[in-house]
mmCIF file of C-alpha atoms in Angstrom:
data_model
loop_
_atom_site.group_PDB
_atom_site.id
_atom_site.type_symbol
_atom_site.label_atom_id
_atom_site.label_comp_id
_atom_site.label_asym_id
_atom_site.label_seq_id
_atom_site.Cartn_x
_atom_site.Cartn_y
_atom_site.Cartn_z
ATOM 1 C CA UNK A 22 0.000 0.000 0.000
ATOM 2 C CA UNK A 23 1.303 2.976 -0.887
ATOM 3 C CA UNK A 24 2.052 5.697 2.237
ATOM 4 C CA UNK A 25 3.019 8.931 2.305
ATOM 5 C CA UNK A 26 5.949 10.070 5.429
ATOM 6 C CA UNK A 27 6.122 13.419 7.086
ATOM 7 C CA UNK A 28 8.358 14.706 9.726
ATOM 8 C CA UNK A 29 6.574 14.418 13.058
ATOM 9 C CA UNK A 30 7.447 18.247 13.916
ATOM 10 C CA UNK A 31 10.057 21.142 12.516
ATOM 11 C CA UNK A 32 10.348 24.764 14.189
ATOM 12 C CA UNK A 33 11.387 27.607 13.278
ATOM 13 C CA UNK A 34 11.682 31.497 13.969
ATOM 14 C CA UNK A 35 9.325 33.961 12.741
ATOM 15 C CA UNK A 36 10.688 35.464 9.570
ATOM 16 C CA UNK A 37 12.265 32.588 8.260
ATOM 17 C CA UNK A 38 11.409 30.092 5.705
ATOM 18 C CA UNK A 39 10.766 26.548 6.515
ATOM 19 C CA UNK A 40 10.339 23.164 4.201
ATOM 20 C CA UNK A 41 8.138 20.366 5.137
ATOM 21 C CA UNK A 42 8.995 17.071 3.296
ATOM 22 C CA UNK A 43 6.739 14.286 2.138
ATOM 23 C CA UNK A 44 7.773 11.183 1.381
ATOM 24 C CA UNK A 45 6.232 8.306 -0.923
ATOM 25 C CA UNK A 46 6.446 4.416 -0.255
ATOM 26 C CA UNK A 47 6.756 3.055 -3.649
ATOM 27 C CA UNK A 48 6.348 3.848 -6.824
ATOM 28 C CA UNK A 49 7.024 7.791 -7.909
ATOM 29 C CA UNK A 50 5.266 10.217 -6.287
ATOM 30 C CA UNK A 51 4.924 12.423 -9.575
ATOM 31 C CA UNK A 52 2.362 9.820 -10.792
ATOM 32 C CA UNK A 53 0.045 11.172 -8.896
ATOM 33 C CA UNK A 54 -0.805 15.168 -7.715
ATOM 34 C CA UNK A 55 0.391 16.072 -4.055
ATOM 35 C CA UNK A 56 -2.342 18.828 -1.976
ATOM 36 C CA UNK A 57 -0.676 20.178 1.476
ATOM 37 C CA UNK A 58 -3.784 21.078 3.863
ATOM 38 C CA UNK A 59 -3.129 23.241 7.215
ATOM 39 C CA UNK A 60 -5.054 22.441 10.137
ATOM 40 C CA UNK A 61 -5.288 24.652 13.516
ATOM 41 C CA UNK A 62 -6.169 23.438 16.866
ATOM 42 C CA UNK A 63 -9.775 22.989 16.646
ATOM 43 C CA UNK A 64 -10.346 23.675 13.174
ATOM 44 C CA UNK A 65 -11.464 21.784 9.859
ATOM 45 C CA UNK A 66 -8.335 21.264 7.891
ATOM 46 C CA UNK A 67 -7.788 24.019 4.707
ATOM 47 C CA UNK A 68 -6.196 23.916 1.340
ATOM 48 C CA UNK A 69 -2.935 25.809 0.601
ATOM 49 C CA UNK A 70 -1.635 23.943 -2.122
ATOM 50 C CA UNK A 71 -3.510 21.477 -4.877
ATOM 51 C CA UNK A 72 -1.760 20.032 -7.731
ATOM 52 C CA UNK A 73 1.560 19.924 -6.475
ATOM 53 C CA UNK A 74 2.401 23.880 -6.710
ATOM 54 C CA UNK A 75 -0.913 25.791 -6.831
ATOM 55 C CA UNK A 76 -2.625 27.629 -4.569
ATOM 56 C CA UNK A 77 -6.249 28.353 -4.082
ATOM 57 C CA UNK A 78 -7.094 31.931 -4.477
ATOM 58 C CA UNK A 79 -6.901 33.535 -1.175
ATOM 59 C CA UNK A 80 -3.729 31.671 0.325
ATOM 60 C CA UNK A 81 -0.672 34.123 0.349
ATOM 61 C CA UNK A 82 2.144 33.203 -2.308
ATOM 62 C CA UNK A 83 4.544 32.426 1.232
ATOM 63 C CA UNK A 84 3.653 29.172 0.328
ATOM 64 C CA UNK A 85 4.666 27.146 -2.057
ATOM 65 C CA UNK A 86 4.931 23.581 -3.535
ATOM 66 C CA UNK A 87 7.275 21.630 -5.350
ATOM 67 C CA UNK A 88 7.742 17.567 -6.344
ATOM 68 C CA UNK A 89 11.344 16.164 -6.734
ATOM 69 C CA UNK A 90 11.083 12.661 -8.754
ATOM 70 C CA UNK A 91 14.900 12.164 -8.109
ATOM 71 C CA UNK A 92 13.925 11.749 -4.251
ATOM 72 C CA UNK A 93 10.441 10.536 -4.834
ATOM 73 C CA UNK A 94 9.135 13.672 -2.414
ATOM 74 C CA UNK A 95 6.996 16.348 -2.529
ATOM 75 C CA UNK A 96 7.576 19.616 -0.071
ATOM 76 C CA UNK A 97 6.093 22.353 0.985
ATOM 77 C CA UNK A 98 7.919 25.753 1.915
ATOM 78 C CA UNK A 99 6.558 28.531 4.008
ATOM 79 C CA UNK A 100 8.680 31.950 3.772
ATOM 80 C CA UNK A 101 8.031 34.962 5.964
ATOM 81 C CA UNK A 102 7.081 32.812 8.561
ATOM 82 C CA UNK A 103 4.203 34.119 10.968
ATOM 83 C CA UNK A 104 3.208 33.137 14.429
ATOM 84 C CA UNK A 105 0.007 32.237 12.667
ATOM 85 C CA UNK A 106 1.392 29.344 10.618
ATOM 86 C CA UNK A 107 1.727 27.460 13.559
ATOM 87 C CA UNK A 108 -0.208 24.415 12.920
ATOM 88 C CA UNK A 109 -0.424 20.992 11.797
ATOM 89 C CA UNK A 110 0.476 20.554 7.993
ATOM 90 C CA UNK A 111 -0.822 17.424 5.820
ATOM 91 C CA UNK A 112 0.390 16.258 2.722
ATOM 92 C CA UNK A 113 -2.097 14.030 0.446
ATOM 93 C CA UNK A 114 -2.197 12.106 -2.940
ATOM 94 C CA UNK A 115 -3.848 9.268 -4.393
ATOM 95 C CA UNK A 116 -3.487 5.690 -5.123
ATOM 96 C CA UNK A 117 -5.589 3.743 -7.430
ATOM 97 C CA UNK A 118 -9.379 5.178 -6.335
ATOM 98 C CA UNK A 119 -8.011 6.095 -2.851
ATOM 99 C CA UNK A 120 -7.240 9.022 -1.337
ATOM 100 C CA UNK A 121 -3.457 9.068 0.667
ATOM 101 C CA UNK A 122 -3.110 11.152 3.669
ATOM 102 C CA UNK A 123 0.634 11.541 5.005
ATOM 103 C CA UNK A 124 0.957 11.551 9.086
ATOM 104 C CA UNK A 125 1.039 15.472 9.632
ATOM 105 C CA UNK A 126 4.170 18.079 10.848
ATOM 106 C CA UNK A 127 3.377 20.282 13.896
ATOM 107 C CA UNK A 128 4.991 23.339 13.003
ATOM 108 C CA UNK A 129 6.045 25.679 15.993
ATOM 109 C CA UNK A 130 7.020 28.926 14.833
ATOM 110 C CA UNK A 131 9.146 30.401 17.498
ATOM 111 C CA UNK B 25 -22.283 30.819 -0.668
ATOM 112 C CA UNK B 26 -21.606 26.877 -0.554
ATOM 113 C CA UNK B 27 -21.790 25.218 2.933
ATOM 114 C CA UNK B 28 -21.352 21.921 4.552
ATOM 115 C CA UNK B 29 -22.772 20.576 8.162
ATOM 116 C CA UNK B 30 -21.968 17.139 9.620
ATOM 117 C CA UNK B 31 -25.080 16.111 11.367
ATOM 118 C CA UNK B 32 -25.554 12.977 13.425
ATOM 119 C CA UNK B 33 -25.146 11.372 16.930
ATOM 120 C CA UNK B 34 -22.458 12.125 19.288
ATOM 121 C CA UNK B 35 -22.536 8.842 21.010
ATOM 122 C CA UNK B 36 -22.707 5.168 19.424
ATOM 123 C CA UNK B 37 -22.706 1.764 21.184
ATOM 124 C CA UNK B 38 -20.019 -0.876 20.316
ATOM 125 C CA UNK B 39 -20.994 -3.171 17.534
ATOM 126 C CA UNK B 40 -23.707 -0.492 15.911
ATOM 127 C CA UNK B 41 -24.169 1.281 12.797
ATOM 128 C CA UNK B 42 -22.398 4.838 12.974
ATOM 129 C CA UNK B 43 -24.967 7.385 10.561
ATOM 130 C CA UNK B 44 -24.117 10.489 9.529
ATOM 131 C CA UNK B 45 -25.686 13.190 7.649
ATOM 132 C CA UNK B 46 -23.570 16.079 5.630
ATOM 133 C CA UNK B 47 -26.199 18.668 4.739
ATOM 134 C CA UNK B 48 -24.976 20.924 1.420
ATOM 135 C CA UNK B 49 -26.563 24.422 1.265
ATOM 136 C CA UNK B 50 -25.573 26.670 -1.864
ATOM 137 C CA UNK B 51 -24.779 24.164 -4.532
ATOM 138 C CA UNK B 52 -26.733 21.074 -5.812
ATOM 139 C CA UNK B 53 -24.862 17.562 -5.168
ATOM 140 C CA UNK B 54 -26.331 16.224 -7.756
ATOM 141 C CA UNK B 55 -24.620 18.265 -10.503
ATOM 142 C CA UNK B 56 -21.091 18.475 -9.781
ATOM 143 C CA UNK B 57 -18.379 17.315 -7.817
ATOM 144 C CA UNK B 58 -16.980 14.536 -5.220
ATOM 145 C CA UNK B 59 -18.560 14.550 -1.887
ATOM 146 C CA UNK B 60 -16.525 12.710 0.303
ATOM 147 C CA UNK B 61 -16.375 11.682 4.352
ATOM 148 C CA UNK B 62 -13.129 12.189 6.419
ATOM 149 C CA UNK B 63 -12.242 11.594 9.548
ATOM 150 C CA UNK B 64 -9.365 12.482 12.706
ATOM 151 C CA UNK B 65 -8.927 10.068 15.813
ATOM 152 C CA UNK B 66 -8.078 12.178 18.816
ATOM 153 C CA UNK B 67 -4.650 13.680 18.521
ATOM 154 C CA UNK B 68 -4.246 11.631 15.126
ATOM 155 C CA UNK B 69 -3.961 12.705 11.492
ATOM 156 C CA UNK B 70 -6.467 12.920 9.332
ATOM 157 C CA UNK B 71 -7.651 9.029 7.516
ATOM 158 C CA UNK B 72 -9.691 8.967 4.433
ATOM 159 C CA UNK B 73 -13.392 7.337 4.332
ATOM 160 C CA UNK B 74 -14.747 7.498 1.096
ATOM 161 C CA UNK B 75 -16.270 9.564 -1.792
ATOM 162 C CA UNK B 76 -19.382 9.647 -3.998
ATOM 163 C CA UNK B 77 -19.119 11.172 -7.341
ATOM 164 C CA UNK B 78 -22.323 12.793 -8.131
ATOM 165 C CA UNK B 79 -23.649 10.181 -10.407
ATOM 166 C CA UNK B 80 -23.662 7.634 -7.211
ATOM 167 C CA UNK B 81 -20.615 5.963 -7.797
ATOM 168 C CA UNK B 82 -18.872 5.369 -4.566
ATOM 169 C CA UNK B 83 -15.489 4.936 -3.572
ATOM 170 C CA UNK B 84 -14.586 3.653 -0.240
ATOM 171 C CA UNK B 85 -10.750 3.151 1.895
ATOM 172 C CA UNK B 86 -9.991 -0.692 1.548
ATOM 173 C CA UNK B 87 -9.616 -0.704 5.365
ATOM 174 C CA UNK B 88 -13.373 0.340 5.864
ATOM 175 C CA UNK B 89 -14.688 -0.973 2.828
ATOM 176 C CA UNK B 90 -16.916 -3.497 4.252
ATOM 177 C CA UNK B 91 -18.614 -2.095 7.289
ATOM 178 C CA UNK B 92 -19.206 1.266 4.873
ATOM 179 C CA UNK B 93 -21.930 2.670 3.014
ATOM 180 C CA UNK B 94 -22.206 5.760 1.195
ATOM 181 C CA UNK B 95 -24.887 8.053 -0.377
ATOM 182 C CA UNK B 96 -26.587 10.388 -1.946
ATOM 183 C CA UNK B 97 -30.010 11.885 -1.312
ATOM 184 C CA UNK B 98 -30.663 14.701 -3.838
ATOM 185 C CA UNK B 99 -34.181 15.054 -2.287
ATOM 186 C CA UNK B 100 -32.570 16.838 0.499
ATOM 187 C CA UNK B 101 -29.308 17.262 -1.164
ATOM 188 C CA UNK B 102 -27.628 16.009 1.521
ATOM 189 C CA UNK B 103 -25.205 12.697 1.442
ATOM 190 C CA UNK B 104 -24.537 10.251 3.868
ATOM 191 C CA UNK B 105 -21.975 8.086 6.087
ATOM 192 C CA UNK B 106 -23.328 4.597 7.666
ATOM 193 C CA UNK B 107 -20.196 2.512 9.046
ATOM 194 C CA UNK B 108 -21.251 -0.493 10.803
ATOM 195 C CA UNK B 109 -19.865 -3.134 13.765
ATOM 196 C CA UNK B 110 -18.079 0.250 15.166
ATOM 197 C CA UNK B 111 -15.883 -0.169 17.877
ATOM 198 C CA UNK B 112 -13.491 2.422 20.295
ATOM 199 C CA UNK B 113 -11.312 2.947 17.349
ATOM 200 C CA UNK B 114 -14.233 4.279 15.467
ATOM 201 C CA UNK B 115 -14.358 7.604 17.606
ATOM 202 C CA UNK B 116 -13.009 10.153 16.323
ATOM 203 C CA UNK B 117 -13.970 13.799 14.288
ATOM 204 C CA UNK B 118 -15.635 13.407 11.285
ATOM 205 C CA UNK B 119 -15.440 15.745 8.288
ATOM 206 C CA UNK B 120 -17.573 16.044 4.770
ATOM 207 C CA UNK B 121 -15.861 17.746 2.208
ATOM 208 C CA UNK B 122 -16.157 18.569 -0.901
ATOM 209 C CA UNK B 123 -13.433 17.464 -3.968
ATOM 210 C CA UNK B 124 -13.008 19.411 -6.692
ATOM 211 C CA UNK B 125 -11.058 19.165 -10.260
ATOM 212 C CA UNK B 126 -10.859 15.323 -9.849
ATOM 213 C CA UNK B 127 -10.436 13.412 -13.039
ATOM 214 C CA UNK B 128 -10.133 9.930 -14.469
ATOM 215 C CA UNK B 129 -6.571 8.332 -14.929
ATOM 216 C CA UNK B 130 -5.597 6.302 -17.944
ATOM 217 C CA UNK B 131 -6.956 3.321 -16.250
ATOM 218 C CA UNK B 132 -10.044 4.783 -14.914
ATOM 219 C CA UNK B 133 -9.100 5.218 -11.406
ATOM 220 C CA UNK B 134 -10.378 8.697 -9.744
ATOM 221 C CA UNK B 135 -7.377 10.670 -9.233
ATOM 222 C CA UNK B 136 -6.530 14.391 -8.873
ATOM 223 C CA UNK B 137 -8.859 16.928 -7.267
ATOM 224 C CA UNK B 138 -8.509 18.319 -3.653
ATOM 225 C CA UNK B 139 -10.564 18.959 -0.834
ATOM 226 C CA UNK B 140 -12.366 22.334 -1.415
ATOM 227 C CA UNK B 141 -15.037 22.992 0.780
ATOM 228 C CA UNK B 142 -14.847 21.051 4.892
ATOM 229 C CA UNK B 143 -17.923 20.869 7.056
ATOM 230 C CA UNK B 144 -17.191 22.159 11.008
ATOM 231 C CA UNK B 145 -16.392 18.220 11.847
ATOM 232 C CA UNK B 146 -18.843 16.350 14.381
ATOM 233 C CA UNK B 147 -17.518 14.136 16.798
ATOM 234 C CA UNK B 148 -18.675 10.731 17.234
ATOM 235 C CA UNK B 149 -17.749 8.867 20.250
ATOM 236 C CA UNK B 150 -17.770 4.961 20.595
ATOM 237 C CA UNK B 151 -18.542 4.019 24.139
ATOM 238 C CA UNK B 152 -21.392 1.355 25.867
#
């Protein structure tokens, strides 16, 4: 079955830019589009990034998305960083008819 | 405006049939889209359910598969969750959500898309 790996947790100071890896099992990642959700404490998760690098209108170009085949990964960088994109941070694809959730980051900005 | 509301027991009994309702306001389900269930154990990530397409085709996680049915009731246009023999490791949040710019692979497999439009979540707690 094909899985998709995230670091547990990264931090970071405000300001900075951050990159939040996602890693697939088998197979090549690029087969299939990667979304990145962000979820706060309490909240429904949200899209900031569909199709591997595009963002919904609305979500500030601070993040971004990118697929590397050669590592068989998909990541997701956050510039500027704000005490506000503290959160949890999902990666997600697809396998056959089924839809592939990686584990989550925590992201302390700090 | 297009909104989604999980509605549906807080509180099941072992070995019973989990039902949920996700009521769609703003947008007919029965001409466009994915509609599809979610859901988060406590302090876990988020795990797939399923999906109806709009026609009634369903689409369900291997692992749930056979305690799960899906859907559609455009009478109300509202869709629906029933997940039977639940047990502790059934509780959790559950989410409706809407997918978006899906498609269908070279082999026919539903691929692409991404999750839209997320109900508030209603949790659903397994306990006798």
């Amino acid at each position: 079955n094909f899985m998709l790996t995230q670091p547990h947790s990264v931090s970071e100071s405000p300001g900075k830019t951050v990159t939040i890896s996602c890693t697939g099992s088998s197979g090549s990642i690029a087969s299939n589009f990667v979304q990145w959700y962000l979820q706060r404490p309490g909240s429904a998760p949200t899209t900031i990034i569909y199709h591997d690098d595009q963002r919904p209108s609305g979500v500030p170009d601070r993040f971004s998305g990118s697929v590397d085949r050669s590592s068989n990964s998909a990541s997701l960088t956050i510039s500027g960083l704000k005490t506000e994109d503290e959160a949890d941070y999902y990666c997600q694809s697809y396998d056959s008819n089924n839809v592939i959730f990686g584990g989550g980051t925590k992201l302390t900005v700090l | 405006q297009v909104h989604l509301q999980e509605s549906g027991p807080g509180l099941v009994k072992p070995l019973e049939t989990l039902s949920l309702t996700c009521g769609v306001s703003g947008f007919s389900i029965s001409t466009g889209y994915c509609w599809d269930w979610v859901r988060q154990s406590p302090g876990k990530g988020l795990e797939w359910i399923g999906s109806i397409h709009y026609s009634g085709t369903t689409y369900a996680n291997p692992s749930l598969k056979s305690r799960l049915t899906i859907s559609l009731d455009t009478s109300r246009n509202q869709f629906s969750l029933k997940l039977s023999s639940v047990m502790a490791a059934d509780t959790a949040m559950y989410y409706c959500a809407r997918r978006t710019n899906f498609y269908y692979d070279s082999s026919s497999y539903l691929t692409g898309g991404y999750f839209d439009l997320w109900g508030r979540g209603t949790l659903v707690t397994v306990s006798s």
